[in-house]
Coordinates of C-alpha atoms and ligand atoms in Angstrom, one line a residue:
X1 CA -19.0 64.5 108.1
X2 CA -22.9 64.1 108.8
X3 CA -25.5 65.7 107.5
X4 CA -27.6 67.5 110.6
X5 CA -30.4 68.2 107.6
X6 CA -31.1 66.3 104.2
X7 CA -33.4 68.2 101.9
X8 CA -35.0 67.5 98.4
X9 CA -36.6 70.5 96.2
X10 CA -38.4 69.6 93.3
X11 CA -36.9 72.5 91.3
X12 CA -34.0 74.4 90.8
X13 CA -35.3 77.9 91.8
X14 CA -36.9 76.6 95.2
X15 CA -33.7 74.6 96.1
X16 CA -31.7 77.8 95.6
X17 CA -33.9 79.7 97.7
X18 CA -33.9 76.7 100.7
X19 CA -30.3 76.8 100.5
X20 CA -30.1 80.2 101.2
X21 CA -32.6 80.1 103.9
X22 CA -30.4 77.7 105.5
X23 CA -27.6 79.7 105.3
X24 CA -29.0 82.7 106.6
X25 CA -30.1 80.6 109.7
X26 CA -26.8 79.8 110.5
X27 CA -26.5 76.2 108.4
X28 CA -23.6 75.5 106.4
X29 CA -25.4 74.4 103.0
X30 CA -24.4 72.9 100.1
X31 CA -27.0 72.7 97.1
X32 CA -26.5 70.1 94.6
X33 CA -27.5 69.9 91.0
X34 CA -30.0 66.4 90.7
X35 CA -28.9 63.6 92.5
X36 CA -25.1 63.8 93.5
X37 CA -22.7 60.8 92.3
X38 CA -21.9 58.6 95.3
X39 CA -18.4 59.7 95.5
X40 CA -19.1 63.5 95.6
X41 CA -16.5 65.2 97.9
X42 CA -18.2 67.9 100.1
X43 CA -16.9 70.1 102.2
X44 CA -17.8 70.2 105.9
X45 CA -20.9 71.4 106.0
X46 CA -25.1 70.7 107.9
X47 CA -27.2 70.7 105.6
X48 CA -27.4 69.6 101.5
X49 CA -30.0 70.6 99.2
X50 CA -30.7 68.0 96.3
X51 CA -32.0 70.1 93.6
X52 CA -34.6 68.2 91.2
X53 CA -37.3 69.2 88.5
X54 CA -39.5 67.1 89.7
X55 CA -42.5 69.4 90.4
X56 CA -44.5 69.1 87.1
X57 CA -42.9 65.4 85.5
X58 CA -45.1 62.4 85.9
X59 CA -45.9 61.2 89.3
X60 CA -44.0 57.6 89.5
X61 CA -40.6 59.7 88.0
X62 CA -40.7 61.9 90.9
X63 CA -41.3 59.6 93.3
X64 CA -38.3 57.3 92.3
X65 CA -36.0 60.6 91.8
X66 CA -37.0 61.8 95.4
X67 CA -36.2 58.6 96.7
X68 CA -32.8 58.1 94.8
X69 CA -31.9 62.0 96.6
X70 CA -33.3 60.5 99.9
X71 CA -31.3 57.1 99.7
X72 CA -27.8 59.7 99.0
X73 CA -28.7 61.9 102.1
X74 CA -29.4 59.2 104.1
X75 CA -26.3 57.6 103.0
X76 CA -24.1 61.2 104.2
X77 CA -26.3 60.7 107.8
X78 CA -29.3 63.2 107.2
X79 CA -31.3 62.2 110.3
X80 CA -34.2 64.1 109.3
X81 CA -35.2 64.8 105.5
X82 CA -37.3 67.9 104.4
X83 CA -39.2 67.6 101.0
X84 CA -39.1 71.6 99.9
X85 CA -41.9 72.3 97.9
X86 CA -43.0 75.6 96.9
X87 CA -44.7 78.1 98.9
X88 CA -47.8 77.9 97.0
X89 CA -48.4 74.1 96.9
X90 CA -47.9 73.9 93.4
X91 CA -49.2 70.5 92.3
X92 CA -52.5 68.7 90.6
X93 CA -54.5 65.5 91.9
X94 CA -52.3 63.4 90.9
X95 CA -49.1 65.3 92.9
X96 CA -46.7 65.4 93.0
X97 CA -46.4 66.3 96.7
X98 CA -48.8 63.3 97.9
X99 CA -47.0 60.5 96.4
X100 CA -43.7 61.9 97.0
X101 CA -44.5 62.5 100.7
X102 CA -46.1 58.7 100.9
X103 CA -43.3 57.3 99.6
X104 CA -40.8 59.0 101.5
X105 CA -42.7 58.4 104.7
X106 CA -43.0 54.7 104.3
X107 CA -39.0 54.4 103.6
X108 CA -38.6 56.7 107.1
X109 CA -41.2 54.6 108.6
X110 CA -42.5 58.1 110.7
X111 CA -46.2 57.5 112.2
X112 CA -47.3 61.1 110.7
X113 CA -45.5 63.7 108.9
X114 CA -45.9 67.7 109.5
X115 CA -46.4 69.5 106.4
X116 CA -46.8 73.5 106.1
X117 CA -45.8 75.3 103.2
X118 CA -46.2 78.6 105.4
X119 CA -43.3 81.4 104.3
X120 CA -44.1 84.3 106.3
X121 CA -41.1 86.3 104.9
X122 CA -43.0 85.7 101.4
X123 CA -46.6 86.8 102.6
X124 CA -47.6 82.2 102.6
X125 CA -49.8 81.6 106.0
X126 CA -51.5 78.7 106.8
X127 CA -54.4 79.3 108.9
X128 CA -57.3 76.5 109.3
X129 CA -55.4 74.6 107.4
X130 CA -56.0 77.2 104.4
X131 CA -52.9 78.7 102.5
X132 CA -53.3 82.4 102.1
X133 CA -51.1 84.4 99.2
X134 CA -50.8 87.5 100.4
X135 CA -53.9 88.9 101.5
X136 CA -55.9 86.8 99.3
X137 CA -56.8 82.5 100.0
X138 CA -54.6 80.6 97.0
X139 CA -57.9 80.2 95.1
X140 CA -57.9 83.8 95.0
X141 CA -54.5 84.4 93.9
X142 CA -53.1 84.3 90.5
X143 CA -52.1 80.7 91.3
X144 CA -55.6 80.2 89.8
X145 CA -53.9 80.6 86.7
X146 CA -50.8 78.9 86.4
X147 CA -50.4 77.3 83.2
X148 CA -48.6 73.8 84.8
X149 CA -50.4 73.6 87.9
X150 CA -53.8 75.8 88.4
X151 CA -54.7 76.1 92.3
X152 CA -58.4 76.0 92.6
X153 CA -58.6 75.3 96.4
X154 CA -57.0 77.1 99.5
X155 CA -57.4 74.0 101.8
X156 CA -55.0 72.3 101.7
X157 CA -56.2 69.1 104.0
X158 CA -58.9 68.8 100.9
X159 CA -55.4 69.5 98.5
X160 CA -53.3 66.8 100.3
X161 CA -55.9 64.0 100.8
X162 CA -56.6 64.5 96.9
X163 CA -52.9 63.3 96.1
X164 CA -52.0 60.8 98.9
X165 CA -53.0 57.4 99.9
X166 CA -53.1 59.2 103.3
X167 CA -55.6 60.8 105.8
X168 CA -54.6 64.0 106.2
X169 CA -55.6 65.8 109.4
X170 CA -54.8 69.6 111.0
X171 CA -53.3 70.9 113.4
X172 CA -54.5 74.4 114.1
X173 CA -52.6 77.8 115.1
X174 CA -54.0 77.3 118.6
X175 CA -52.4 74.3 119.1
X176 CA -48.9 75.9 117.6
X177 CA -49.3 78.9 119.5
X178 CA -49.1 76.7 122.9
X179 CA -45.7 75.3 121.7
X180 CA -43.9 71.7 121.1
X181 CA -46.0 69.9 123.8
X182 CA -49.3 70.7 122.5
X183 CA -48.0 70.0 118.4
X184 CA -46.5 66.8 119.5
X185 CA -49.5 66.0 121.8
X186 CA -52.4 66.9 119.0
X187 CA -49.6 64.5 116.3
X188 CA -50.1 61.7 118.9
X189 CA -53.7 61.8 118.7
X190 CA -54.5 62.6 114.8
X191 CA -52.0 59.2 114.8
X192 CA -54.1 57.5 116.9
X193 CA -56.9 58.2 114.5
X194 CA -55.2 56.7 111.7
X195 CA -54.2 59.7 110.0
X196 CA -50.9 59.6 108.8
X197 CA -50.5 63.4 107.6
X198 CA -50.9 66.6 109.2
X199 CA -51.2 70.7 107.6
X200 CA -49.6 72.9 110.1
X201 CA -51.0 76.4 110.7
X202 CA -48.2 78.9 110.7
X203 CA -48.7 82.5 110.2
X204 CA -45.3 84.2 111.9
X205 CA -41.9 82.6 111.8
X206 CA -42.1 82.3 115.6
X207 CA -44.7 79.0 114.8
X208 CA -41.9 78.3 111.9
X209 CA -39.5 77.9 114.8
X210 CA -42.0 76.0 117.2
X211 CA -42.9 73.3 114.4
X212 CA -39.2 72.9 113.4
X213 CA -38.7 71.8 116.8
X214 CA -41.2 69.4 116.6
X215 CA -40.2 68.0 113.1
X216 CA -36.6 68.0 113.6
X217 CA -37.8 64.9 115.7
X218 CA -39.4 63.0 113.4
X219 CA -37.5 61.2 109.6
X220 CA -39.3 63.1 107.5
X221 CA -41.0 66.6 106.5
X222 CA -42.7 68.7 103.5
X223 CA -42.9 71.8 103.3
X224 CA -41.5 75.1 101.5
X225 CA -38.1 77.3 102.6
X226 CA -40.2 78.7 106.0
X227 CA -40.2 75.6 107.4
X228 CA -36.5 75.0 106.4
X229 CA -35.9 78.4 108.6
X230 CA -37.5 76.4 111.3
X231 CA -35.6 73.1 111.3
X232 CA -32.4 76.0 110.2
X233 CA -33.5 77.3 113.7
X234 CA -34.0 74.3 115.5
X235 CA -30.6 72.7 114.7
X236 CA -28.8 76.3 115.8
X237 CA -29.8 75.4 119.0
X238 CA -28.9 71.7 119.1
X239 CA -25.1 70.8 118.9
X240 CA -25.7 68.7 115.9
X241 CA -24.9 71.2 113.7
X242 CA -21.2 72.4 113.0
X243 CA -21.9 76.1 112.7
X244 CA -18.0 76.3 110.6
X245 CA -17.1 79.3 108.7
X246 CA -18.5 80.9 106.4
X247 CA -18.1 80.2 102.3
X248 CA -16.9 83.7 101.9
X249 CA -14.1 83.0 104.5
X250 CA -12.3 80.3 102.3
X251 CA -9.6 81.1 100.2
X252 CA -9.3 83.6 97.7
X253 CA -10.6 81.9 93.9
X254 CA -8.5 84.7 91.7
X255 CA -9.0 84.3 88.5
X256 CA -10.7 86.2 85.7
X257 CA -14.6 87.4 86.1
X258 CA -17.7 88.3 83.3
X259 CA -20.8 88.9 83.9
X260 CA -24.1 87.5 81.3
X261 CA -27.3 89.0 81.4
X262 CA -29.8 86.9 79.4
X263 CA -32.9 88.5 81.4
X264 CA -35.0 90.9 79.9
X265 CA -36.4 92.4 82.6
X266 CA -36.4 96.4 84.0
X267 CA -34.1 95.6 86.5
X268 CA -31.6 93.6 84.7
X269 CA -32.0 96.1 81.9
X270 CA -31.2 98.9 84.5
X271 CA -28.5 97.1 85.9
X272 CA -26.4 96.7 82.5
X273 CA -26.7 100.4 81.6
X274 CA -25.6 101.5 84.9
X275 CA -22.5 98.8 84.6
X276 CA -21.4 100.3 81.3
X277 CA -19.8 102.9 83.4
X278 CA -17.5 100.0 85.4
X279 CA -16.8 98.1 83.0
X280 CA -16.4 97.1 79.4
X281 CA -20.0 96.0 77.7
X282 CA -21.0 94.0 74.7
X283 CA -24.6 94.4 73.3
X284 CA -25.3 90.9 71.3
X285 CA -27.2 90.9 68.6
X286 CA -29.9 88.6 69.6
X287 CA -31.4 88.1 65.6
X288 CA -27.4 86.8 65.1
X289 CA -27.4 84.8 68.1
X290 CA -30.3 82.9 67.5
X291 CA -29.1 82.3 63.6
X292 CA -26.5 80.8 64.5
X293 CA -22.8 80.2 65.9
X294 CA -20.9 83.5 64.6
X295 CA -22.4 85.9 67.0
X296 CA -21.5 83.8 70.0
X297 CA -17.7 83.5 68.8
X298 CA -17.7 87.4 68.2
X299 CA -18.5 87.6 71.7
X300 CA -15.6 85.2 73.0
X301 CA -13.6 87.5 70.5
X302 CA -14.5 90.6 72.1
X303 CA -14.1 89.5 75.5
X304 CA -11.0 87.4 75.8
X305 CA -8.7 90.1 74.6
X306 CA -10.0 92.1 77.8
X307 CA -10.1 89.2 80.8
X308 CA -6.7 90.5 81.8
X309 CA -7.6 94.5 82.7
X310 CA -11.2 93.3 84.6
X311 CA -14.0 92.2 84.3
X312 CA -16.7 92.2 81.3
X313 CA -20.6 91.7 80.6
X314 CA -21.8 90.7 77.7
X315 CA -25.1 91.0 77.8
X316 CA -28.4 89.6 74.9
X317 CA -30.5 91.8 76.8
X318 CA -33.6 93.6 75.0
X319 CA -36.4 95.5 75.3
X320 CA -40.1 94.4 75.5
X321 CA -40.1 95.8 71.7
X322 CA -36.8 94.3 70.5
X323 CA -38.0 91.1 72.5
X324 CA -41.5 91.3 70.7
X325 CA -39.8 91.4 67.4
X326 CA -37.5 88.5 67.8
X327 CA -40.2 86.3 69.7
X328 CA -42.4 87.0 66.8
X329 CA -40.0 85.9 63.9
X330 CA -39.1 82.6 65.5
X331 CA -41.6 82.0 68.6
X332 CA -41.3 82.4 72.2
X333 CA -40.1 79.3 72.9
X334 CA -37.4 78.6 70.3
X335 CA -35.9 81.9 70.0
X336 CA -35.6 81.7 74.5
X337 CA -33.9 78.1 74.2
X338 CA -31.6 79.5 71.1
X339 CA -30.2 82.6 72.9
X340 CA -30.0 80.7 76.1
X341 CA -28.1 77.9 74.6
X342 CA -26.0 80.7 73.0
X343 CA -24.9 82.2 76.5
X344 CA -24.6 79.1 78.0
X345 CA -21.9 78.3 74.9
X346 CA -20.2 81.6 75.6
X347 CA -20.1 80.8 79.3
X348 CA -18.3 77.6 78.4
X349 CA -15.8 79.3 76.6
X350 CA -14.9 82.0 78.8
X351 CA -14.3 79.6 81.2
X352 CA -12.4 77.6 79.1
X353 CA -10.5 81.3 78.7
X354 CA -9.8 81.0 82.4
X355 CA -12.8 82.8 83.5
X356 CA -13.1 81.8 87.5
X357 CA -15.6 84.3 88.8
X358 CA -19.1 84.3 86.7
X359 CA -22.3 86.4 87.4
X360 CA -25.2 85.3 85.7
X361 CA -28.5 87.5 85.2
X362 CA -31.6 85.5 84.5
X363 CA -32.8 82.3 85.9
X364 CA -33.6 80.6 83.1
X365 CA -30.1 81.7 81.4
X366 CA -28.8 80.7 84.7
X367 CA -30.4 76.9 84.5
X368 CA -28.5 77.1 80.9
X369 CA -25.0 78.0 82.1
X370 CA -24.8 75.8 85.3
X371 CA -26.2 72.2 83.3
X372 CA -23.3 73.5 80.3
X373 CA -20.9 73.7 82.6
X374 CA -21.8 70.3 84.9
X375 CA -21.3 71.8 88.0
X376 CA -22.3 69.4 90.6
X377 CA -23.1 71.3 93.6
X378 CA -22.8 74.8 95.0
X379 CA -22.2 76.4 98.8
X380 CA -23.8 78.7 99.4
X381 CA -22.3 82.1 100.6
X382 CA -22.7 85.7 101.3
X383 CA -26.0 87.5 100.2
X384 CA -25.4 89.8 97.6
X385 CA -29.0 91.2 97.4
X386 CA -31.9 89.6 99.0
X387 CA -32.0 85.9 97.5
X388 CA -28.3 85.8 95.3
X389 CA -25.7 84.7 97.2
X390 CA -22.4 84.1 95.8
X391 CA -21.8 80.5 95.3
X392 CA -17.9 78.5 95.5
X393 CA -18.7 75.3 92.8
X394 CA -18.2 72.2 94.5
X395 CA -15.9 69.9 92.9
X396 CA -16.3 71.2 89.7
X397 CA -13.8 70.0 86.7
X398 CA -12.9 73.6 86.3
X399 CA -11.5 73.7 89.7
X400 CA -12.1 76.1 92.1
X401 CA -14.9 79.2 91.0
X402 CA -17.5 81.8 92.3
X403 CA -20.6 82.1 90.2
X404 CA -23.7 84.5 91.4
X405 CA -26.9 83.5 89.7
X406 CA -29.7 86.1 89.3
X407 CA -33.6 86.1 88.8
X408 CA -33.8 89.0 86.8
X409 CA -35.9 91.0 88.8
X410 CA -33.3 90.8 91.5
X411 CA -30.5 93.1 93.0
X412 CA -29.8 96.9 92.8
X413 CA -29.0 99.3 90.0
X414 CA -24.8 98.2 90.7
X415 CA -26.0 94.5 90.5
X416 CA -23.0 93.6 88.6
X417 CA -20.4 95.2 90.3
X418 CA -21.7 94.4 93.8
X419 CA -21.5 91.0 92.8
X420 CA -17.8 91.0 91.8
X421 CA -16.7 93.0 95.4
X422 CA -17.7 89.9 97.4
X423 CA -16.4 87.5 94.9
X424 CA -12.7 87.5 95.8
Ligands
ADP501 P1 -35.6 86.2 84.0 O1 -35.0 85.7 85.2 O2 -35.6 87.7 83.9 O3 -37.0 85.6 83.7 P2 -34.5 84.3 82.1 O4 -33.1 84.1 81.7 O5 -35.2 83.3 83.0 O6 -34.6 85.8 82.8 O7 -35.4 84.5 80.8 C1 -35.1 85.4 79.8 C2 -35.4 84.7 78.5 O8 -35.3 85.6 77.4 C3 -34.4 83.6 78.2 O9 -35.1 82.5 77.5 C4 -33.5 84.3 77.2 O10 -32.8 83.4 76.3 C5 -34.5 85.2 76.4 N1 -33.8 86.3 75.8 C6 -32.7 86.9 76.1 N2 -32.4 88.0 75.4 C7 -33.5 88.0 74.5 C8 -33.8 88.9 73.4 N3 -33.0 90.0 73.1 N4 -34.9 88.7 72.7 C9 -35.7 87.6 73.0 N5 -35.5 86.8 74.0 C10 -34.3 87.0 74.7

């Protein structure tokens, strides 16, 4: 097998959402969790996704993790490598995006690299080489504000050049809007100036599409999941890509199925009430949970018993008051990492109970469950809601099993038990 498409994210959230870009543009996609072991048996498939947390950790550490994922892809045949960053350029003046993208170009050995994060689908343009978030420019936005990586300027040629050894040049929405020729011919001449990096303008997926052809060409490319729906597209058209069945098409994974919610928000919260007429539900106590391991096994108790007549959900779930009240006794932080750890441990043992078929609700409780149970990879399925698809592990010590991994705000009020019709 060889790769058509290679792609590093620098976190888990932004990987899942490339891979699932990918797949809705027609490329079999596999997303792995950190840098895949040598041996890792895929299944046929175009594209992989190495997931990393590398967006926020100290420049050098990304740098030599993004390589390591490179050096993997490269070794499956990726011809061309995109480095998905997130829609909103998340990063300071010391990167990580600039150093990552040097590095990676000098190993490729391309004479420029194209780098939009444009996501159209998201309300991210690029116009004059300035990143608009939603109506607003990104200095506008509540970017401004983020507590890892406040964005205090929209232009991102001024961004880029900050962080990289690079010039960084532009090429306008003009130039995209008059197609590959004109990208390629304005790459050729920013080159020729010594300017070894490029923002693209893109404000509809049709320029998306346009650049993808262009960068498809070249090693390397940065950018966020639009421009993935652009190489995605690109490769559709070129016989590199397989184009096999879909994940939902393989066999049958049988087995047992739970549900955990661990999010707190009005969705999930909406969600679990409307699945306590479907199924079976546990309420934790999250005061118990967080105290320590008894709670956790009353779960397991409850739940094992029941495996056999259909699925459960067990769920930690509160309320912005009962949340308030635990946060306040033991702190955001540690009471979070306690009840996650919790779910993750009842996860583990469910599974261990012959649980095959695992919905999750809450990204962070998601991060939890998948590093407990060392899955090394996921493809990626059918959509669920907007943005979950159902995932088949990838060889995974369990053996064969479907997991569907939530943000909380995401899915409809029958979340749960949509989730479980499309996980056969
Ligand atoms: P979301 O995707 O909605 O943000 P996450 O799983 O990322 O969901 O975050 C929810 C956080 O709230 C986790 O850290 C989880 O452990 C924590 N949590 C879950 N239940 C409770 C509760 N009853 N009280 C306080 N914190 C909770």
């Amino acid at each position: 097998m060889t790769l058509a498409l290679g792609c590093i994210a620098d976190d888990y959230t932004g990987a899942s959402d490339l891979a699932n870009t990918l797949t809705r543009n027609g490329l079999r996609t596999v997303q792995t969790i950190g840098v895949p072991r040598g041996d890792l048996a895929l299944p046929d498939v175009d594209a992989v996704v190495v997931s990393l947390k590398s967006r926020s950790i100290v420049a050098a550490d990304a740098v030599a993790k993004s390589r390591a994922a490179e050096r993997w892809l490269r070794g499956r045949g990726a011809g061309h490598v995109l480095f998905k960053v997130c829609s909103t350029f998340d990063s300071t003046d010391a990167g990580n995006i600039g150093p990552v993208m040097d590095a990676l170009q000098a190993d490729a050995g391309d004479a420029i690299v194209l780098v939009t994060p444009a996501f159209p689908g998201t309300a991210r343009t690029v116009y004059k080489g300035n990143l608009f978030v939603g109506d607003v420019p990104l200095n506008e936005s509540p970017l401004k504000d983020h507590p890892l990586n406040p964005m205090h300027d929209a232009d991102l040629v001024r961004v880029l050049s900050r962080q990289s050894r690079s010039r960084v040049g532009l090429v306008d929405l003009g130039t995209v809007a008059q197609g590959p020729a004109a990208i390629q011919a304005r790459l050729a001449e920013l080159a020729g100036q010594g300017i070894r990096a490029a923002i693209v303008d893109a404000v509809f997926d049709r320029d998306l599409e346009t650049i993808g052809a262009v960068a498809i060409a070249h090693r390397v490319s940065v950018g966020a999941s639009g421009l993935g729906l652009g190489l995605a597209r690109a490769l559709a058209t070129s016989p590199a890509a397989a184009h096999g069945t879909d994940a939902e098409a393989a066999p049958p994974v049988g087995g047992a199925a739970a549900c955990l919610a661990g999010s707190c928000s009005q969705a999930t919260l909406g969600q679990i009430a409307e699945a306590e007429a479907r199924m079976p539900v546990l309420r934790l106590d999250p005061e118990a949970l967080v105290a320590g391991p008894d709670e956790a096994s009353r779960a397991v108790g409850w739940a094992v018993p029941k495996l056999a007549g259909g699925p459960v959900l067990i769920a930690s779930s509160g309320t912005p008051e009962q949340v308030a009240v635990v946060q306040q006794r033991h702190g955001r932080e540690a009471a979070g990492h306690a009840i996650e750890q919790a779910m993750a441990g009842i996860a583990e043992r469910l599974v261990a109970a012959g649980v095959r078929r695992l919905v999750v609700a809450g990204g962070e409780t998601s991060g939890a469950v998948v590093d407990r149970l060392a899955i090394p990879g996921f493809l990626v399925g059918a959509e669920i809601a907007p943005g979950v698809p159902v995932l088949r592990a990838v060889a995974a010590r369990q053996g064969e099993m479907l997991l569907a991994l939530k943000s909380g705000n995401f899915g409809g009020s029958a979340f749960f038990s949509d989730a479980l019709c499309l996980m056969r």
